[in-house]
XYZ file of C-alpha atoms in Angstrom:
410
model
C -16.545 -36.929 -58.686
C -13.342 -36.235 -60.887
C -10.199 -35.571 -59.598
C -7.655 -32.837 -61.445
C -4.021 -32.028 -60.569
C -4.114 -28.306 -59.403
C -3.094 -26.079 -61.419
C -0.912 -22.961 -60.862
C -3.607 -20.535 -61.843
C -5.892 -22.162 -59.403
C -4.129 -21.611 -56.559
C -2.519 -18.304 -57.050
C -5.745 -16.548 -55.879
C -5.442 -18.711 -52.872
C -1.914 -17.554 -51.880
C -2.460 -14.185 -50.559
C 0.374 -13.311 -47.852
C -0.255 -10.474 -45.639
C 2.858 -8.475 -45.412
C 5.104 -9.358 -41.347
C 3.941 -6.298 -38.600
C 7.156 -6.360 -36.732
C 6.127 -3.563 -34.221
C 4.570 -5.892 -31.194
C 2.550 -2.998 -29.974
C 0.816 -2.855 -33.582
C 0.543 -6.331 -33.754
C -1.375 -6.643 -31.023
C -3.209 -3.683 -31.091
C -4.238 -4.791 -33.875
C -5.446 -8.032 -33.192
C -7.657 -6.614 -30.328
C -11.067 -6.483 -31.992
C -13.105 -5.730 -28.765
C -12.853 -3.873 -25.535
C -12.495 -7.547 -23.682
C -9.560 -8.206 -25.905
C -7.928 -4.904 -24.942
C -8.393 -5.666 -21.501
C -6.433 -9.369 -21.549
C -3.716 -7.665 -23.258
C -3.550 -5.325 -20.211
C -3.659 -8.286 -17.829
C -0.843 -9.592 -19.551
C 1.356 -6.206 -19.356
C 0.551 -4.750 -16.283
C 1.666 -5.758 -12.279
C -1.242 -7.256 -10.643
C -1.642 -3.900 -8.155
C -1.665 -1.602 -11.009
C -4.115 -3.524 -12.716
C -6.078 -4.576 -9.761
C -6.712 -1.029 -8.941
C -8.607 -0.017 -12.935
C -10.374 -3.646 -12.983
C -11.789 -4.290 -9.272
C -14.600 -2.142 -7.566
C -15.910 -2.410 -4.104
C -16.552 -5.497 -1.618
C -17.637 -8.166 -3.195
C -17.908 -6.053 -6.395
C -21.720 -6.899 -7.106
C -22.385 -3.376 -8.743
C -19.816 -3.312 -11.356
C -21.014 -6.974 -12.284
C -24.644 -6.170 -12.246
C -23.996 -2.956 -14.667
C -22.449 -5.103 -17.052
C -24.892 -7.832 -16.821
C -27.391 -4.596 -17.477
C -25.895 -3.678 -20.480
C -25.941 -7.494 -21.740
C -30.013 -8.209 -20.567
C -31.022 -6.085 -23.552
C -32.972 -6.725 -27.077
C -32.564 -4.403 -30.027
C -35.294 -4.018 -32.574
C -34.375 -3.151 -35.603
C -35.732 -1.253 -38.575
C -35.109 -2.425 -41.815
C -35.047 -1.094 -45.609
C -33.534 1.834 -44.481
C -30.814 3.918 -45.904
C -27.953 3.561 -43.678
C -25.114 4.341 -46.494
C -24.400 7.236 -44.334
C -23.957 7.505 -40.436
C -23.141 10.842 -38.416
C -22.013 9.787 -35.217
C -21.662 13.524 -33.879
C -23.733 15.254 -30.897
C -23.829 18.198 -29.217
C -22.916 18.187 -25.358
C -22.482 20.941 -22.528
C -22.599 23.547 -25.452
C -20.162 22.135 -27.930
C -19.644 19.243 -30.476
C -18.442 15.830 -29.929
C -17.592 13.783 -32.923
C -18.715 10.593 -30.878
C -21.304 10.018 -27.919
C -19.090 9.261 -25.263
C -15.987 10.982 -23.581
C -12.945 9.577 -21.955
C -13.975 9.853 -18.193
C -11.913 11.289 -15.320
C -10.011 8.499 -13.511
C -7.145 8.732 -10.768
C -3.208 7.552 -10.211
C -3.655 7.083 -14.282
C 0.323 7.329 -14.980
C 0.793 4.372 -12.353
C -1.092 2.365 -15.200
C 0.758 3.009 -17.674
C 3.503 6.228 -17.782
C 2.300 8.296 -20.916
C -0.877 8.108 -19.000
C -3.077 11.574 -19.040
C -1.236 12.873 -21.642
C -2.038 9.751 -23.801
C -5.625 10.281 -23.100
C -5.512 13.850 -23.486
C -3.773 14.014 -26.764
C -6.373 10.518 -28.202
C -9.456 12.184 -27.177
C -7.914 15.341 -29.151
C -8.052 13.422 -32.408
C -11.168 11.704 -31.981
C -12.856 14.827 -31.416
C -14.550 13.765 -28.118
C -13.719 15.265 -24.548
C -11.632 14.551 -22.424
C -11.807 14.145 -18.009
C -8.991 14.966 -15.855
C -9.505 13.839 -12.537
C -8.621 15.762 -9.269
C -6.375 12.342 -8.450
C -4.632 13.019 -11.994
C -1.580 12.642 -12.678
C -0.612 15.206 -14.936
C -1.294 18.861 -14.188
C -4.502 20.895 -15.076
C -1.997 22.922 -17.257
C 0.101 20.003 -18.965
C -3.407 18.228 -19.882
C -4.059 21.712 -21.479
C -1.156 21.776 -23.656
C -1.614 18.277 -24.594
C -5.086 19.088 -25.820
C -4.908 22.608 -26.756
C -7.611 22.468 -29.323
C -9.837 19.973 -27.932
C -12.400 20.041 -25.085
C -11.108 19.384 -21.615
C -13.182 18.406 -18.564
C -11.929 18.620 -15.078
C -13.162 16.638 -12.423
C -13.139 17.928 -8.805
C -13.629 16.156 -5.602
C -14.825 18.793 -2.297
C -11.575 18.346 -0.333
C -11.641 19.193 3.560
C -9.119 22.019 2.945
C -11.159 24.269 0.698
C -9.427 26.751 -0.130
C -7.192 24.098 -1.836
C -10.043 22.718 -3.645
C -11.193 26.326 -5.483
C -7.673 26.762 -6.273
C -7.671 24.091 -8.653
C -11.235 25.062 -9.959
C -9.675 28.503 -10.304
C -6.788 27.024 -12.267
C -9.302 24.646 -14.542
C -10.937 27.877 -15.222
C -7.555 30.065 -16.419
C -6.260 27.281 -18.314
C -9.837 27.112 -20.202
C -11.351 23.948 -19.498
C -15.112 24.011 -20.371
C -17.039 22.255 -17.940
C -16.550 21.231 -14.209
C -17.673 17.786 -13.196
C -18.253 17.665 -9.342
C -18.028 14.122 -8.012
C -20.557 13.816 -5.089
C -20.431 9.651 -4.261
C -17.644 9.976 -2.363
C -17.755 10.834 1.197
C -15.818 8.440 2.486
C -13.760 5.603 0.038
C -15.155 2.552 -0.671
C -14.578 -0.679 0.169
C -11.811 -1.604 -2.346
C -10.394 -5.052 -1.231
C -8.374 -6.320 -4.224
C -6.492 -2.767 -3.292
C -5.642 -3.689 0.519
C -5.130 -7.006 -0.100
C -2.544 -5.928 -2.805
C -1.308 -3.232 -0.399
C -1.839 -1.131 -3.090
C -0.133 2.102 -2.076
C 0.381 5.586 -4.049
C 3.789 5.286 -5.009
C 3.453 0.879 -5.583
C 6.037 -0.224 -2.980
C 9.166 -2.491 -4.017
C 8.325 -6.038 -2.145
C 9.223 -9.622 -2.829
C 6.077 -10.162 -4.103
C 5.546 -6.867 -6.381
C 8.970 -7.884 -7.561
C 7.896 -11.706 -8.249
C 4.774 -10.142 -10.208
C 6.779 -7.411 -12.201
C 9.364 -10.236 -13.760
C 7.335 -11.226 -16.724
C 6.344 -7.924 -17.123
C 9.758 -5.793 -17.937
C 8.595 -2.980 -19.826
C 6.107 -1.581 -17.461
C 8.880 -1.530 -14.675
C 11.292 -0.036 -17.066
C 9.083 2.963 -18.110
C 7.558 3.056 -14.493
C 12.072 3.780 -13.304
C 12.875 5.776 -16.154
C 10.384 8.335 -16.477
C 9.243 11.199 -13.848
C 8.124 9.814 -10.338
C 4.706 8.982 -10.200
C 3.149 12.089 -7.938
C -0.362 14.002 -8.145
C -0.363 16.840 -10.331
C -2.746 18.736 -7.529
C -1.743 18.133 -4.133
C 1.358 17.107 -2.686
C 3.204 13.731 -2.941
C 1.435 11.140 -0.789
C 3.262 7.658 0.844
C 0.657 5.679 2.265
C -2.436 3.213 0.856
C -4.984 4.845 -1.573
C -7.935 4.540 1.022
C -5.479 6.291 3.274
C -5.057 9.316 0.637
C -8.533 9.050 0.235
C -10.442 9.547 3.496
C -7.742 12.486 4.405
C -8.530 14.206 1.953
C -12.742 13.454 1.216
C -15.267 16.215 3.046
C -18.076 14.077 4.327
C -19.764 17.624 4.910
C -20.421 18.394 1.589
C -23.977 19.354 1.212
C -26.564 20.589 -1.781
C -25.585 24.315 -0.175
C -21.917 23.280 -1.046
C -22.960 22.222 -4.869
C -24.710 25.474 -5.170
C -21.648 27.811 -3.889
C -19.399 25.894 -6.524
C -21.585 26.526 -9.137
C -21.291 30.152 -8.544
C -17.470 30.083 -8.423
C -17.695 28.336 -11.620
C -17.912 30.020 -15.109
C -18.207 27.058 -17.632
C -21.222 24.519 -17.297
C -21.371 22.922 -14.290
C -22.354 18.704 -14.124
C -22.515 16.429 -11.131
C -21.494 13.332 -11.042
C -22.781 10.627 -8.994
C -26.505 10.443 -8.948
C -28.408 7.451 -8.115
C -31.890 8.022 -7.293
C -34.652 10.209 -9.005
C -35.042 12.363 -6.006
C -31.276 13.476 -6.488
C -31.494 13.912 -9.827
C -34.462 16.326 -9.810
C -32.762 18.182 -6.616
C -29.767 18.871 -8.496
C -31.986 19.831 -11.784
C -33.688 22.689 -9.645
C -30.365 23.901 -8.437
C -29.721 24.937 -11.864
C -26.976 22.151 -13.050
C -26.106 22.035 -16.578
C -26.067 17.948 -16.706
C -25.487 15.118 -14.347
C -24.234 11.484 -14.834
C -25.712 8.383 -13.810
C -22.854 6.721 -12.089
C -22.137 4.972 -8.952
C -18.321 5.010 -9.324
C -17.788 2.250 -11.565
C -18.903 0.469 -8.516
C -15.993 1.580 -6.677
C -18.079 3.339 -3.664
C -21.376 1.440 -2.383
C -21.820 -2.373 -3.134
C -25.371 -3.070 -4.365
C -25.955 0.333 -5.438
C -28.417 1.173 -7.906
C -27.819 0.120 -11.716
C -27.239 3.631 -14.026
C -28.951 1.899 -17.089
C -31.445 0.783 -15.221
C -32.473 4.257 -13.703
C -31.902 6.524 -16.871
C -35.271 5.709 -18.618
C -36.909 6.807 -15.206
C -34.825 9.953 -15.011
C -34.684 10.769 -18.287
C -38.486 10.786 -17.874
C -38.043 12.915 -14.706
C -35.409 15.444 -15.803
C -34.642 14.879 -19.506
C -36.011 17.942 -20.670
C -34.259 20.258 -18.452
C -30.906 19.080 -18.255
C -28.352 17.119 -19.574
C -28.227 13.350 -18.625
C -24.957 11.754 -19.077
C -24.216 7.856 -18.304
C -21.392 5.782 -17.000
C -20.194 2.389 -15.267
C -20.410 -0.467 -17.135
C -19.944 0.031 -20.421
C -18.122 -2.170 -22.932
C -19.079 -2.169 -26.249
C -20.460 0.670 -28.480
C -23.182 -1.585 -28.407
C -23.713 -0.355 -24.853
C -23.518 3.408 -25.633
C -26.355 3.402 -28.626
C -28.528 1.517 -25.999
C -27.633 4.857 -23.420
C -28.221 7.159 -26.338
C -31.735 4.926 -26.897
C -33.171 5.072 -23.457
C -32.319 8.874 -22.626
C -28.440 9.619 -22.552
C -26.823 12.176 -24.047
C -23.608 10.851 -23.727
C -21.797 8.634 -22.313
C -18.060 8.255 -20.091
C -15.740 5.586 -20.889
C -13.280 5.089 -17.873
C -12.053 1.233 -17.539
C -12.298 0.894 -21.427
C -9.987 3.510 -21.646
C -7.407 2.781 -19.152
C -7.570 -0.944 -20.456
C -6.603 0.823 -24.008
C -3.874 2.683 -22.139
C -2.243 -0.258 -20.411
C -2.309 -2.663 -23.855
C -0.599 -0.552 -25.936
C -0.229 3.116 -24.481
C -1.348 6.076 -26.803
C -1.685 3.566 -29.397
C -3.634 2.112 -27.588
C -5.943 4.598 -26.108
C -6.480 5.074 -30.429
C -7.226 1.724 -30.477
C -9.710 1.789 -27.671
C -11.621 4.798 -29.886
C -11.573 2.987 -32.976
C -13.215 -0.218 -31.371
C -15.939 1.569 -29.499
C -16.359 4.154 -32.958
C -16.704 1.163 -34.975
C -19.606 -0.501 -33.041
C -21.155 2.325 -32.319
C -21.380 2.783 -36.803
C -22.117 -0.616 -36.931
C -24.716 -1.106 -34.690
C -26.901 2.097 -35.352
C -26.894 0.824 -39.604
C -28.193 -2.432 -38.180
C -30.390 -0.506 -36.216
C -31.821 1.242 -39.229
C -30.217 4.737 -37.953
C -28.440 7.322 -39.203
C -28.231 9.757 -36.625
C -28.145 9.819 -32.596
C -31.464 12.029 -32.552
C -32.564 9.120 -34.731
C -32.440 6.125 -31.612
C -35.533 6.166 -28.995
C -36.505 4.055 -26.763
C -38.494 1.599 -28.784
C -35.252 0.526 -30.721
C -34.508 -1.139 -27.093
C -35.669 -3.746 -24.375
C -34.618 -3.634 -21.043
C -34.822 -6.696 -19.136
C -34.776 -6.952 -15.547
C -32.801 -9.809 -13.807
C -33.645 -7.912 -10.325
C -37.186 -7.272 -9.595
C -37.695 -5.732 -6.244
C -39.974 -7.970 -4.241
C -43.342 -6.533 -2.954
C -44.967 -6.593 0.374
């Protein structure tokens, strides 16, 4: 082979600088290419508690592990010669349009994760086009969410407290400040199990000790936005000292009953969707009480250990109840990859709540966007591969299920 001196004209294709990013929440936005990646950056940036609290789930934390391993025990099949130049991502959900198939989901103490918090969610989701969830554990008010998104669809998220009266109030207030659709949590009687929270003594507002203070040294600008900005409280009950499981079974109704769900949905004016079902029975019981959708969720794993898998029920429920109401699916996801597979197998949508809060502790706002963009671009990506160009488009056949748990008979 014969050797040459390079030339100058040779290598000046080859010399292609990208121009410095010297914003260091762009830069590593930026670099974030998955949901994983998002949440390492928040590991990085957040105190252990704080963090603790979004990542872990209940006991030994088997059913937020087993969703995920759900979501990865799949097989796509794939049409090819297709047209795919095109994509509409869009559906219709609850009576109005998202410009994605999945919403931000409703998720608690969110400022305590990172300060813009709701209002970073709130104002993302806006721009997206997709809803958005404020939980009853928020920490922005009903009304402040509102003006954040004043354009854009807002959820709100209510828990059946012991007091009532307290609890219509804010349903009353969702309903002035026109959010569209209620979601009633009903896996919560009592609060899980959450051990990385008591053994971080995880309490509501995170207590200054020698080792919060150890863990918050590499991690500056958390502390300094957590001091500088307005004390971390709940937008819809008082201001609570004590441990979250504390808060938690004070304020939970273990009396809540189907009666209960059907006297809220006549206090209610917008569509009404309950969150939390698990087995088929439920879902068809709450389907003949005249609910406008439900999710498949068990908490993000955050209430019973070893409870059943969501993406492993919604082909039988979808089955059951698809035609009559709305099926919705959360806990677990990760990927877009993960939503077209819900969307395949019977979902209408889907609820994003770790991915998110991961987004909102790597980069804030930015990175809420940033959390959007990943999931959007899968989503694209995978339904061209797919041979798809709409969401009506995916069925079931376009996916495997495999089953790592197979009950035993006998």
């Amino acid at each position: 082979m014969q050797r040459r001196v390079p030339r100058i004209a040779d290598l000046a294709p080859l010399m292609q600088f990208k121009k410095p990013e010297f914003n260091a929440r762009t830069r590593r936005l930026t670099g974030a290419l998955t949901i994983e990646d998002l949440r390492a950056i928040a590991k990085r940036r957040t105190p252990k508690a704080a963090f603790d609290y979004t990542d872990g789930s209940a006991e030994a934390e088997l059913s937020l592990a087993r969703a995920r391993q759900a979501f990865e025990d799949i097989e796509f099949h794939p049409a090819i010669l297709r047209d795919v130049s095109k994509v509409d991502t869009s559906c219709t959900i609850l009576g109005g349009r998202s410009e994605l198939p999945f919403g931000i989901a409703p998720t608690g103490f969110t400022r305590m994760m990172q300060t813009e918090g709701e209002y970073a969610g709130a104002r993302a989701a806006s721009r997206a086009g997709i809803p958005f969830s404020l939980s009853t554990m928020g920490t922005a008010s009903i009304e402040d969410v509102k003006a954040a998104n004043p354009h854009g669809r807002n959820w709100f998220q209510l828990y059946m407290w012991k007091d009532r009266d307290r609890s219509m109030a804010l349903v009353d207030r969702a309903a002035a400040a026109g959010y569209d659709t209620l979601l009633v949590t009903v896996d919560v009687p009592v609060a899980g199990a959450r051990l990385r929270d008591k053994r971080n003594g995880m309490s509501i507002p995170p207590a200054l000790t020698a080792k919060t203070v150890l863990n918050a040294i590499p991690r500056p600008q958390w502390w300094i936005d957590f001091l500088t900005t307005e004390p971390l409280a709940f937008a819809t009950l008082d201001r609570w000292s004590g441990t979250v499981a504390e808060l938690l079974d004070t304020m939970f109704d273990p009396t809540v009953t189907f009666e209960d769900l059907a006297w809220i949905k006549s206090q209610w004016p917008g569509k009404l969707v309950v969150k939390g079902i698990q087995t088929v029975a439920d879902a068809r019981a709450v389907t003949a009480l005249g609910a406008d959708g439900m999710v498949l969720s068990n908490h993000g794993g955050r209430q019973l250990d070893r409870a059943p898998i969501p993406f492993h029920l919604l082909p039988e429920v979808a089955a059951a109840v698809g035609a009559d109401t709305e099926i919705i699916l959360d806990t677990g996801i990760m990927s877009g990859a993960d939503i077209v597979a819900a969307i395949a197998l019977g979902a209408r949508f889907t609820l994003v709540g770790r991915a998110y809060l991961y987004g909102l502790m790597a980069g804030g706002e930015a990175g809420v966007d940033r959390m959007i963009e990943i999931l959007s671009e899968q989503i694209t990506r995978t339904m061209r591969l797919l041979g798809v160009t709409a969401l009506d488009e995916l069925t079931p056949e376009h996916v495997t299920q495999f089953r790592r748990l197979i009950p035993r008979k006998g």
